[in-house]
Short mmCIF file of C-alpha atoms and ligand atoms in Angstrom, two decimals:
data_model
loop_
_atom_site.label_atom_id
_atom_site.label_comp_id
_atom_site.label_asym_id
_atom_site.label_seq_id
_atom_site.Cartn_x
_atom_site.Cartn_y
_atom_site.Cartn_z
CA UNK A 1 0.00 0.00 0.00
CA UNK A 2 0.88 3.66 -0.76
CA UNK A 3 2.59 5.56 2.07
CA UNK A 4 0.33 8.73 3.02
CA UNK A 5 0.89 11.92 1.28
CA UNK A 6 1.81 13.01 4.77
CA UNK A 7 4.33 10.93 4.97
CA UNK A 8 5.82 11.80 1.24
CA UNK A 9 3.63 9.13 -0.38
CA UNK A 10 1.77 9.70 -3.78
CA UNK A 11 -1.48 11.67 -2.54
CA UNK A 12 -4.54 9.59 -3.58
CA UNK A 13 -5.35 12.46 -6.31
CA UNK A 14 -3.11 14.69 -7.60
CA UNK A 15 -5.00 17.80 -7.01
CA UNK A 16 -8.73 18.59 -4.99
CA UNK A 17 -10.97 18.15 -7.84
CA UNK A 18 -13.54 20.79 -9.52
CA UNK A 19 -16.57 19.51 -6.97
CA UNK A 20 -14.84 21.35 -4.01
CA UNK A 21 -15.55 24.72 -5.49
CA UNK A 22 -18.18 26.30 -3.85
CA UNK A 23 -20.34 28.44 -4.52
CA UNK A 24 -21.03 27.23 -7.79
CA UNK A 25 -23.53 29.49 -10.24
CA UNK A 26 -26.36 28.15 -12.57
CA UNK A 27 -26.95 30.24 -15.65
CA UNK A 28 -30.04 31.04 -14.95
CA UNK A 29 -28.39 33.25 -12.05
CA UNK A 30 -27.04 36.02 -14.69
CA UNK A 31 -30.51 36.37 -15.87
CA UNK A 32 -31.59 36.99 -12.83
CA UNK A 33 -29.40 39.25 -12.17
CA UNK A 34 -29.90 41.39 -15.92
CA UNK A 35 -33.03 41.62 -14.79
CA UNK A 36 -32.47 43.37 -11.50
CA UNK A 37 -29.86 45.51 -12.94
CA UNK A 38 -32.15 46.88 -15.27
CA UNK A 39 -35.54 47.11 -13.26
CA UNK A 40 -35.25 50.07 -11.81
CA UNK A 41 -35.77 48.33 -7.96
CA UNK A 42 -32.34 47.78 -6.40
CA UNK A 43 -33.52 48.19 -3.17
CA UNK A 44 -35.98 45.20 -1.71
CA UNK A 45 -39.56 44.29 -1.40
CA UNK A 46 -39.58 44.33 -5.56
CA UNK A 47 -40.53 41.43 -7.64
CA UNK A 48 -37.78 39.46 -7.12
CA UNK A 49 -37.82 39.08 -3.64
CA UNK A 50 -41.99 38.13 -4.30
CA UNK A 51 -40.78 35.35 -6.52
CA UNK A 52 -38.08 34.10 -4.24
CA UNK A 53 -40.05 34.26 -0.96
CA UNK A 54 -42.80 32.38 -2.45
CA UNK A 55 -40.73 29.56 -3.92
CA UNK A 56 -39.12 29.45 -1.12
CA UNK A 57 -42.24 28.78 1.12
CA UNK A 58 -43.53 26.47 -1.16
CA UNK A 59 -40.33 24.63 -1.20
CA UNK A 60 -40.52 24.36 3.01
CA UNK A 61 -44.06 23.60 2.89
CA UNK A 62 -44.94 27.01 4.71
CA UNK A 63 -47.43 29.47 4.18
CA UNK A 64 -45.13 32.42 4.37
CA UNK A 65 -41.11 32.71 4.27
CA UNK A 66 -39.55 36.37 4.46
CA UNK A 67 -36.05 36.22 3.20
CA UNK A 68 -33.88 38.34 5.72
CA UNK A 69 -30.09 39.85 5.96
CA UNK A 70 -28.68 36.66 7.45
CA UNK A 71 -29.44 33.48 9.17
CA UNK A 72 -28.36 34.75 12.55
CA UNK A 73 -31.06 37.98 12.24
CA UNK A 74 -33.28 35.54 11.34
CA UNK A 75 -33.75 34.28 14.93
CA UNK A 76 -32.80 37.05 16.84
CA UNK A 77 -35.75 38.51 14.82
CA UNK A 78 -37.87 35.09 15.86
CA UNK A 79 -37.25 35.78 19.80
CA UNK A 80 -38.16 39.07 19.47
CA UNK A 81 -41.35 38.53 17.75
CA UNK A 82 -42.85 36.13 19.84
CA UNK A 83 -41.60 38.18 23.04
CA UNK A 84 -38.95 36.08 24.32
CA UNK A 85 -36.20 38.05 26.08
CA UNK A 86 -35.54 38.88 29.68
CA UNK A 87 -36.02 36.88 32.55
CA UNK A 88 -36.62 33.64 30.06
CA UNK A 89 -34.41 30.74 29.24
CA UNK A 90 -34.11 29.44 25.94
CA UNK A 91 -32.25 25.38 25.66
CA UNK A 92 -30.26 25.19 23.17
CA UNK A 93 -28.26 22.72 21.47
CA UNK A 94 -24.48 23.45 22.13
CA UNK A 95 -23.06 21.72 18.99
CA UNK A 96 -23.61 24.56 16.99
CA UNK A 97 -22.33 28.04 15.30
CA UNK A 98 -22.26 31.08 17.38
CA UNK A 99 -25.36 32.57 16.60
CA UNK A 100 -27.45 30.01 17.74
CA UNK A 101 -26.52 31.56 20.98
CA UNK A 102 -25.69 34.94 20.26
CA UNK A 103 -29.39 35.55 18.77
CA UNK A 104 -30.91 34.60 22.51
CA UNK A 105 -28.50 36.54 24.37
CA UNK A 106 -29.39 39.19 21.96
CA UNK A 107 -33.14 39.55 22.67
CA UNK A 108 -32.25 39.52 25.81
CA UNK A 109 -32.92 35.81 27.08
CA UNK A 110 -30.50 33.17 28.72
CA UNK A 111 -29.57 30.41 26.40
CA UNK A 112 -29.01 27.00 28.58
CA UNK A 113 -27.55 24.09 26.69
CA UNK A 114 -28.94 20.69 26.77
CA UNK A 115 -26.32 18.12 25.58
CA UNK A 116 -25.83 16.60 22.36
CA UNK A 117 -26.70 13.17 21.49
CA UNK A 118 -22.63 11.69 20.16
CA UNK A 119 -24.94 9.47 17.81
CA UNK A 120 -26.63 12.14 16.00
CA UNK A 121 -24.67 14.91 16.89
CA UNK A 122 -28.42 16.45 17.35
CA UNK A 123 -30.20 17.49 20.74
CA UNK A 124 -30.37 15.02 23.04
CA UNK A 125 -34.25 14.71 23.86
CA UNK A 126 -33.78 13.22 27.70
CA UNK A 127 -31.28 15.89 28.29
CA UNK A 128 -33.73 18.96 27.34
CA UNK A 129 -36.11 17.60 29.62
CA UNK A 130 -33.77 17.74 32.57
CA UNK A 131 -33.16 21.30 31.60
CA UNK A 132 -36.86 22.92 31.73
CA UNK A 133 -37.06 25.43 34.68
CA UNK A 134 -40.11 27.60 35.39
CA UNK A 135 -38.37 30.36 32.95
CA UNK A 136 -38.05 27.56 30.26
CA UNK A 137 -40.27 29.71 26.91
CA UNK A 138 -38.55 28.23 24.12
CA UNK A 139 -36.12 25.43 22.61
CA UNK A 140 -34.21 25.88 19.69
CA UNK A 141 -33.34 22.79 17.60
CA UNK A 142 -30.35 22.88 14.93
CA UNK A 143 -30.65 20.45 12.66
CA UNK A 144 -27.07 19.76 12.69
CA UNK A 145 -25.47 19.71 8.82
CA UNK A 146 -29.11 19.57 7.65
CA UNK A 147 -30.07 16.15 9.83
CA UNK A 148 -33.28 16.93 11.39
CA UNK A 149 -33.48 16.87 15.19
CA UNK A 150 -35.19 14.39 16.91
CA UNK A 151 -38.56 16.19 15.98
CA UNK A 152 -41.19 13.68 17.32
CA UNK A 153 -39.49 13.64 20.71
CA UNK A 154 -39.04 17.29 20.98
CA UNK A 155 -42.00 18.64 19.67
CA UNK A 156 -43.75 16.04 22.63
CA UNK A 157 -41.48 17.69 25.50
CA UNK A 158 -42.54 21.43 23.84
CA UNK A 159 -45.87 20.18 23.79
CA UNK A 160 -46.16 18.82 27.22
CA UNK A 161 -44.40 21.86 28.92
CA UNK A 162 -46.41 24.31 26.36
CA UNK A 163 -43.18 25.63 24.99
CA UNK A 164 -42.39 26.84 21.36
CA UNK A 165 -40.34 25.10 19.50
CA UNK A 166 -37.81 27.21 17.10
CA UNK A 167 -36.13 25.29 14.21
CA UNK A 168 -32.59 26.81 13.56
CA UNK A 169 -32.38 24.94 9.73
CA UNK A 170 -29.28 26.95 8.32
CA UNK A 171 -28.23 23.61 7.41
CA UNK A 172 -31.08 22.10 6.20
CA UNK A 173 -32.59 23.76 3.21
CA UNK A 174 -35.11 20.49 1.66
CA UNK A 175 -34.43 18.24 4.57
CA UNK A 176 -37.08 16.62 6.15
CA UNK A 177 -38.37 14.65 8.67
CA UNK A 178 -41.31 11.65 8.62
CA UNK A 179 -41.44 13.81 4.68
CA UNK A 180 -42.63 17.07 6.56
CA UNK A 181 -39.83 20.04 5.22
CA UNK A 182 -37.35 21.17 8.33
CA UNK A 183 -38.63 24.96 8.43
CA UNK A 184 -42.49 23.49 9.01
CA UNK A 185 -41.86 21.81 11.73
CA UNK A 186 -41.55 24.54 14.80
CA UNK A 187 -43.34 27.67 14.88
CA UNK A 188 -40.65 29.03 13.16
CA UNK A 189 -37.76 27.96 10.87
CA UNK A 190 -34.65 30.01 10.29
CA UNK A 191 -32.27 29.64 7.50
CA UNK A 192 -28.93 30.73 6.15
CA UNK A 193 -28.00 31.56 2.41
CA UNK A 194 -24.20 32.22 3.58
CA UNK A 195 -21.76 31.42 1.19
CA UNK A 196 -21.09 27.85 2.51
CA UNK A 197 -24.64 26.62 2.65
CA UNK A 198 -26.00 24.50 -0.10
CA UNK A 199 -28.53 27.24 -1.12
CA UNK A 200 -26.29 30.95 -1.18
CA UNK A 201 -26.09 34.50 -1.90
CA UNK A 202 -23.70 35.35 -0.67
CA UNK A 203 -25.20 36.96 2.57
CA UNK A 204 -28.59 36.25 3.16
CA UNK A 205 -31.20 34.32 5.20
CA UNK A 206 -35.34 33.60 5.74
CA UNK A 207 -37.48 32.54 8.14
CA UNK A 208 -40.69 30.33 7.08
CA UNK A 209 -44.02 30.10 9.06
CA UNK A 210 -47.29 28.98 8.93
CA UNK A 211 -48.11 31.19 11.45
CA UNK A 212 -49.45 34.46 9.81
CA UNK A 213 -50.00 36.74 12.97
CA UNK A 214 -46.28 35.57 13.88
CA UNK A 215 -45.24 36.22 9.83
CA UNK A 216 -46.81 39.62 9.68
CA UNK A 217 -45.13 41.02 12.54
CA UNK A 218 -41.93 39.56 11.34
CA UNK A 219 -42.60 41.45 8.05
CA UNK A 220 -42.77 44.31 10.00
CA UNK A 221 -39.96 44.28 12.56
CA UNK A 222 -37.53 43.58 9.64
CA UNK A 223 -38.79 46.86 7.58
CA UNK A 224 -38.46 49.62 10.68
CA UNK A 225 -41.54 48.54 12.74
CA UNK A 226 -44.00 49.75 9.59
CA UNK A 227 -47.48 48.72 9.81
CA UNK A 228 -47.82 45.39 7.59
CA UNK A 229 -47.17 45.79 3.88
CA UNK A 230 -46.83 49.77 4.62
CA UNK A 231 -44.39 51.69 3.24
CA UNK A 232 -43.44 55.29 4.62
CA UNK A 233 -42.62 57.16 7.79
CA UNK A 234 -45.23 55.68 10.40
CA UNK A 235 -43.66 53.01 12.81
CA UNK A 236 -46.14 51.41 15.10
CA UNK A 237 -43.72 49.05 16.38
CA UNK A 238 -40.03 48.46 17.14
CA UNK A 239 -37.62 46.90 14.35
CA UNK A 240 -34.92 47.14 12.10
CA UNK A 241 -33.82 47.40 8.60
CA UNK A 242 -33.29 42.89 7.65
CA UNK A 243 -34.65 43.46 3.96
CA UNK A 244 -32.43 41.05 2.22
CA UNK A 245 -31.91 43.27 -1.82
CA UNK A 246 -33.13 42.04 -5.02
CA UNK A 247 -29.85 40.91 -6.10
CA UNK A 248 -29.61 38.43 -3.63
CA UNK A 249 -33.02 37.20 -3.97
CA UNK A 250 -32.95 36.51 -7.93
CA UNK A 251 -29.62 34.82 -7.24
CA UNK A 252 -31.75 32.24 -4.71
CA UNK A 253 -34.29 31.66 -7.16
CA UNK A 254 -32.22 30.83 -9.96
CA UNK A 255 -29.92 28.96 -7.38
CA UNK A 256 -32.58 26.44 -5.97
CA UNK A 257 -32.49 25.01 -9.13
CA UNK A 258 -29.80 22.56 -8.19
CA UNK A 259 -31.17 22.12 -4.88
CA UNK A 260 -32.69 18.73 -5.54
CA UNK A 261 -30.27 17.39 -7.51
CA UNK A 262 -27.40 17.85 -5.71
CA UNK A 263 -29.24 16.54 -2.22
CA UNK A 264 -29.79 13.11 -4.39
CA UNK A 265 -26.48 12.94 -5.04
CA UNK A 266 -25.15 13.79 -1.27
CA UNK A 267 -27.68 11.61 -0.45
CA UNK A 268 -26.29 8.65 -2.49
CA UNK A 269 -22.87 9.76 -1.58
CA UNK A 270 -23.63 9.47 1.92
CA UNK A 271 -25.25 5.72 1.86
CA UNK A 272 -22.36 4.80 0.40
CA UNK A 273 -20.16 5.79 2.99
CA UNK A 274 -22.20 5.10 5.72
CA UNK A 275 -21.73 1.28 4.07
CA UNK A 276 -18.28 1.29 3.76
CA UNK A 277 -16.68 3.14 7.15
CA UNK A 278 -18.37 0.08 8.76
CA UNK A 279 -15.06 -1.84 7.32
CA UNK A 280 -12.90 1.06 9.19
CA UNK A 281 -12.99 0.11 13.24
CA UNK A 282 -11.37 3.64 13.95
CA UNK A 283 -14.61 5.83 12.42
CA UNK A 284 -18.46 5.47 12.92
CA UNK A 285 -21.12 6.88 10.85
CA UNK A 286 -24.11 8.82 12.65
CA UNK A 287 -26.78 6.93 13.32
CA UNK A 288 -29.84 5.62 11.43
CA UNK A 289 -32.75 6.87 11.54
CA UNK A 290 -35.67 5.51 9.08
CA UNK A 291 -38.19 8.85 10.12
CA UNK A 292 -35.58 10.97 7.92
CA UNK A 293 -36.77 11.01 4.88
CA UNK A 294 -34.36 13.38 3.36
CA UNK A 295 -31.02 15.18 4.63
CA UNK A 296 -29.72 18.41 2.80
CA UNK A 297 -26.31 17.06 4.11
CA UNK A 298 -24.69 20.00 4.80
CA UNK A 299 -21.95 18.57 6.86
CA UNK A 300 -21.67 14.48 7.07
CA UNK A 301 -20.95 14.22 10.46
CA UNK A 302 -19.11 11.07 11.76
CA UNK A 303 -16.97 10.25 14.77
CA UNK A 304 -12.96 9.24 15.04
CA UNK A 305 -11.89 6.68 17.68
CA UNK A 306 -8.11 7.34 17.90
CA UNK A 307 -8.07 4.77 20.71
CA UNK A 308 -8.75 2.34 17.75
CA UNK A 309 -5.43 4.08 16.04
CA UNK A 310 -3.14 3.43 18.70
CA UNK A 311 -3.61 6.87 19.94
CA UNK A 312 -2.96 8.99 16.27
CA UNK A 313 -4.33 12.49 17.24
CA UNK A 314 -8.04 13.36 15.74
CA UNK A 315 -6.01 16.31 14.14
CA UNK A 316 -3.40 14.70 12.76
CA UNK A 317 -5.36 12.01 11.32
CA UNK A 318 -7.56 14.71 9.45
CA UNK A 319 -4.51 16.53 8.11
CA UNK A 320 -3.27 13.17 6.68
CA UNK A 321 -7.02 13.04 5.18
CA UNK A 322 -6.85 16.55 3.53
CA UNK A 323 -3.50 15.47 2.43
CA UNK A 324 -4.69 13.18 0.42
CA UNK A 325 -7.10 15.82 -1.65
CA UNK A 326 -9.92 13.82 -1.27
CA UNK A 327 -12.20 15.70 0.74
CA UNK A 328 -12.34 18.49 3.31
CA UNK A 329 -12.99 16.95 6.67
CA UNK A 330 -12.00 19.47 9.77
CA UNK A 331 -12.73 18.46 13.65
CA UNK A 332 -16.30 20.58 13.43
CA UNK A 333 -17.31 22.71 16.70
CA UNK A 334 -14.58 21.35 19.13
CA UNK A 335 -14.24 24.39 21.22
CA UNK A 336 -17.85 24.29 23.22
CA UNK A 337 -19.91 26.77 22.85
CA UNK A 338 -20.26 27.13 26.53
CA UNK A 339 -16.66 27.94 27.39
CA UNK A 340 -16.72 30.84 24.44
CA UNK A 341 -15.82 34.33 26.48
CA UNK A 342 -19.01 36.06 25.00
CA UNK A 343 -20.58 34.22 27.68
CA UNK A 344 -18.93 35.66 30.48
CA UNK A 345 -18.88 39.00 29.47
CA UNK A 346 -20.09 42.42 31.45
CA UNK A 347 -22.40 42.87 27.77
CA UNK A 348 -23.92 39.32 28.90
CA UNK A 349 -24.26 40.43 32.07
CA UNK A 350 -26.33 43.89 31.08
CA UNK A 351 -28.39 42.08 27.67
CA UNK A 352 -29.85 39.13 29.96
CA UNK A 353 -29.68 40.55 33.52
CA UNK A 354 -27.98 37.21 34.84
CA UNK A 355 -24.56 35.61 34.98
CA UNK A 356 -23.99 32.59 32.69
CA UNK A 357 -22.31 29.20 34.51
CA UNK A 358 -20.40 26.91 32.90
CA UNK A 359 -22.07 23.43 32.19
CA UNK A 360 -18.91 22.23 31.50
CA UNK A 361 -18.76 18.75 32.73
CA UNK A 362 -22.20 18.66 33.12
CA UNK A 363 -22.71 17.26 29.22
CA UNK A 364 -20.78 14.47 28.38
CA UNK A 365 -22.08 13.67 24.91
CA UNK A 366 -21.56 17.46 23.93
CA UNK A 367 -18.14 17.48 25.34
CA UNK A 368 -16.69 13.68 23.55
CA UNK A 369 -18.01 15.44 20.11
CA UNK A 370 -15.97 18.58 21.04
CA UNK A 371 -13.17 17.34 22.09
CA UNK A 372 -11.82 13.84 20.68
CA UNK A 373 -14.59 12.12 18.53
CA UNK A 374 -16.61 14.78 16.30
CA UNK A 375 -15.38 15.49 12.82
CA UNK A 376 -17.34 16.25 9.29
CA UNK A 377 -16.88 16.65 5.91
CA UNK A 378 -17.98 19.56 3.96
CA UNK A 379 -20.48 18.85 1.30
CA UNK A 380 -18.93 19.67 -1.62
CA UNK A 381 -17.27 16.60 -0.64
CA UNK A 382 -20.21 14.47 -1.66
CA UNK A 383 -20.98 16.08 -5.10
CA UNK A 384 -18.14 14.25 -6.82
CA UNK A 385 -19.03 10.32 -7.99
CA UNK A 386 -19.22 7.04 -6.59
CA UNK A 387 -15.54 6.30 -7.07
CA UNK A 388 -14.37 9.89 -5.39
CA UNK A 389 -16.73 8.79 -2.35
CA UNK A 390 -14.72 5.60 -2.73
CA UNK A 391 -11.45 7.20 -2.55
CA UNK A 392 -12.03 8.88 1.04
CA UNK A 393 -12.38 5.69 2.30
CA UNK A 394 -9.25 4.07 0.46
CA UNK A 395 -7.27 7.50 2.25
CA UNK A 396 -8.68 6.76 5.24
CA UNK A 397 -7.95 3.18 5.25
CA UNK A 398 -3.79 4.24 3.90
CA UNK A 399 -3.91 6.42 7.01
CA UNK A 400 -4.73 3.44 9.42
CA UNK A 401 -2.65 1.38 7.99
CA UNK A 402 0.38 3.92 8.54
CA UNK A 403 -0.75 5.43 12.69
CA UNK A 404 2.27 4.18 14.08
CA UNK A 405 4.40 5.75 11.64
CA UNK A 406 2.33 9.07 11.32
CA UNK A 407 2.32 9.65 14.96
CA UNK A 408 6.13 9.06 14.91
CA UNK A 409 6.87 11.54 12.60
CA UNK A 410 4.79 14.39 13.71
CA UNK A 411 5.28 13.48 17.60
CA UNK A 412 5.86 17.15 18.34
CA UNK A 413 3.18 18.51 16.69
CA UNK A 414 0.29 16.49 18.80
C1 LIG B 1 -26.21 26.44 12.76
C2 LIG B 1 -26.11 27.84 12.24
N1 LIG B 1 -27.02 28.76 12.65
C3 LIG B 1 -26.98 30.03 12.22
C4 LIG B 1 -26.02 30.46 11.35
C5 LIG B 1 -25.96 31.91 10.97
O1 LIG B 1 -26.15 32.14 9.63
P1 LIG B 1 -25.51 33.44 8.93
O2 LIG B 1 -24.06 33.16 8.70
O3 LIG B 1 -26.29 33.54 7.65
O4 LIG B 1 -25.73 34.58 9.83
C6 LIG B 1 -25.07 29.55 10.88
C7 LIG B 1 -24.02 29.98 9.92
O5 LIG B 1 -23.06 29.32 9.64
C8 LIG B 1 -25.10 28.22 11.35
O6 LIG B 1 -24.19 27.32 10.95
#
């Protein structure tokens, strides 16, 4: 067998092939654009932004979607529309991107972090439970690298404890779970259309509903507080400029064009190697689960035993992996959330009125993800064919092969 690229051995490929590139444009995208250029409506709240935000809704199976600045907005907007600030608590997962949390703390609530489930990377549904208090208004769900949450369990524990359930889906554009579209699930979804996400602008986000009370207020918090569909100097309520422009909206519609194709062939990708790191002791794939019925794939989470590996660092073995320019795979969120020093900050302090403690220690699941087992590949990873799926695996298994020798030669860097 090869020696690993690491260790001066011909990398698997030569180069990272084209798939990697991301974003990547459709045509139809530059007539989209023409068209904006040449409308006369730069601004927002034009045609293009109609056309988007209603194939957008239709898309998550919602009655309304209002596309927004970003997908952290997005929910800060959410909490403050359905009053959910001060003196509450919000649980939130803790493997997740900053503004998960940063949006509660924002409107003014205190996020508390239930732990993760290591086999889904997801919420774990026994551990929100434990963390309902009397102050308990809201959970927020990520549906980590577009795999829905555990949805029947935590819409049960919402239900029981009458709390609403908020679905953070930056990941997850056409997921789904038991066929019901992530975004339709809570009483609100939020999304992201940053550059990395499978649907992008650029800079951009929405939030779908099927609550229209909930919608139209939304509507009007992210155009200044104006009365519903008003335009003008009146503002009846509190809010802020989140109108996401024309350009980026005509570049969504053209762009969710490829949406369905490329989840089919993420999809595929990811059966595939969900079948074959069963033959690699050192890695395990996430967890099955037959009530998703479709996963944008975002990230393809999986977890790295380097007890298995005679000890070879989780870092090291990933740089050996990129080495072999077959894939990006990085260690994910492995500093927790939790321990970020936002959290303990005099502005946390003043926003929420309390002082955050450290859970640390307190989630076990969250904190084996963080800091030894939890790794991912980016999906661009999974656009390329059968045999490039093939050839992660064949790198991965070279890498295995060589441990001993790896974690010889880079001993001082681990
Ligand atoms: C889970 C999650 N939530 C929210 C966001 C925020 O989205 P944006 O970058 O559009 O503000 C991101 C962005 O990466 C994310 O990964």
């Amino acid at each position: 067998m090869n020696k690993p690229a690491l260790l001066g051995g011909t990398p698997v490929l030569a180069k990272r092939p084209d798939h990697f590139t991301w974003p990547r444009p459709v045509d139809a995208a530059y007539e989209g654009l023409k068209r904006t250029l040449h409308s006369g409506i730069w601004g927002t709240l034009g045609p293009e932004n109609e056309r988007f935000a209603s194939k957008y809704a239709a898309y998550c199976h919602t009655k309304h979607c209002l596309p927004v600045l970003n997908g952290t907005i997005s929910l800060e907007l959410i909490f403050r529309a359905l009053d959910i600030g001060w003196g509450d608590e919000v649980i939130v997962s803790p493997y997740t991107f900053s503004a998960s949390v940063h949006s509660i703390v924002l409107a003014g609530a205190m996020p508390v972090f239930a732990d993760t489930d290591p086999e889904t990377f997801t919420l774990s549904p026994a551990s929100v439970e434990e963390h309902i208090t009397p102050r308990t208004r809201a959970i927020l769900g990520v549906h980590l690298g577009g795999r829905p949450f555990d949805f029947d369990a935590i819409d049960a524990i919402a239900r029981k404890h009458s709390l609403i359930l908020i679905e953070d889906a930056a990941h997850a554009h056409g997921s789904e779970w038991r066929s019901r579209r992530c975004g339709s699930l809570g009483r609100a979804g939020s999304f992201s259309f940053q550059a990395s996400k499978n649907l992008s602008c650029g800079e951009g986000g929405a939030i779908t509903t099927n609550d229209t009370a909930l919608y139209e207020k939304l509507w009007s918090m992210h155009h200044n507080g104006r009365a519903y569909t008003q335009q003008g100097y009146d503002h009846p309520i509190l809010g802020t400029d989140a109108r996401l422009a024309e350009w980026q909206c005509a570049v969504l519609s053209a762009q969710m064009e490829r949406l369905d194709g490329d989840i089919e062939r993420r999809m595929r990708s990811a059966s595939l190697l969900d079948r074959e790191i069963e033959n690699l002791p050192f890695l395990s794939a996430c967890k099955k689960d037959e009530r998703i019925t479709r996963n944008s794939l975002h990230l393809y989470p999986f977890r790295y035993h380097s007890d298995r590996l005679g000890g070879l660092s989780r870092k090291l073995f990933l740089k050996a992996l990129n080495a072999e320019n077959v894939c990006f795979a990085d260690e994910g969120y492995c500093d927790p959330i939790y321990r970020m020093q936002m959290l303990y900050t005099e502005d946390f302090a003043r926003l929420t009125g309390r002082i955050f403690r450290d859970p640390s220690g307190e989630l076990p699941g969250n904190e084996l993800l963080a800091s030894s087992e939890g790794c991912w590949l980016q999906h661009t990873t999974l656009l390329g064919s059968d045999e490039d799926i093939l050839r992660i695996v064949e790198a991965a298994a070279r890498i295995g092969k060589y441990a001993e020798e790896l974690q010889r030669a880079f001993a001082q860097e681990v």
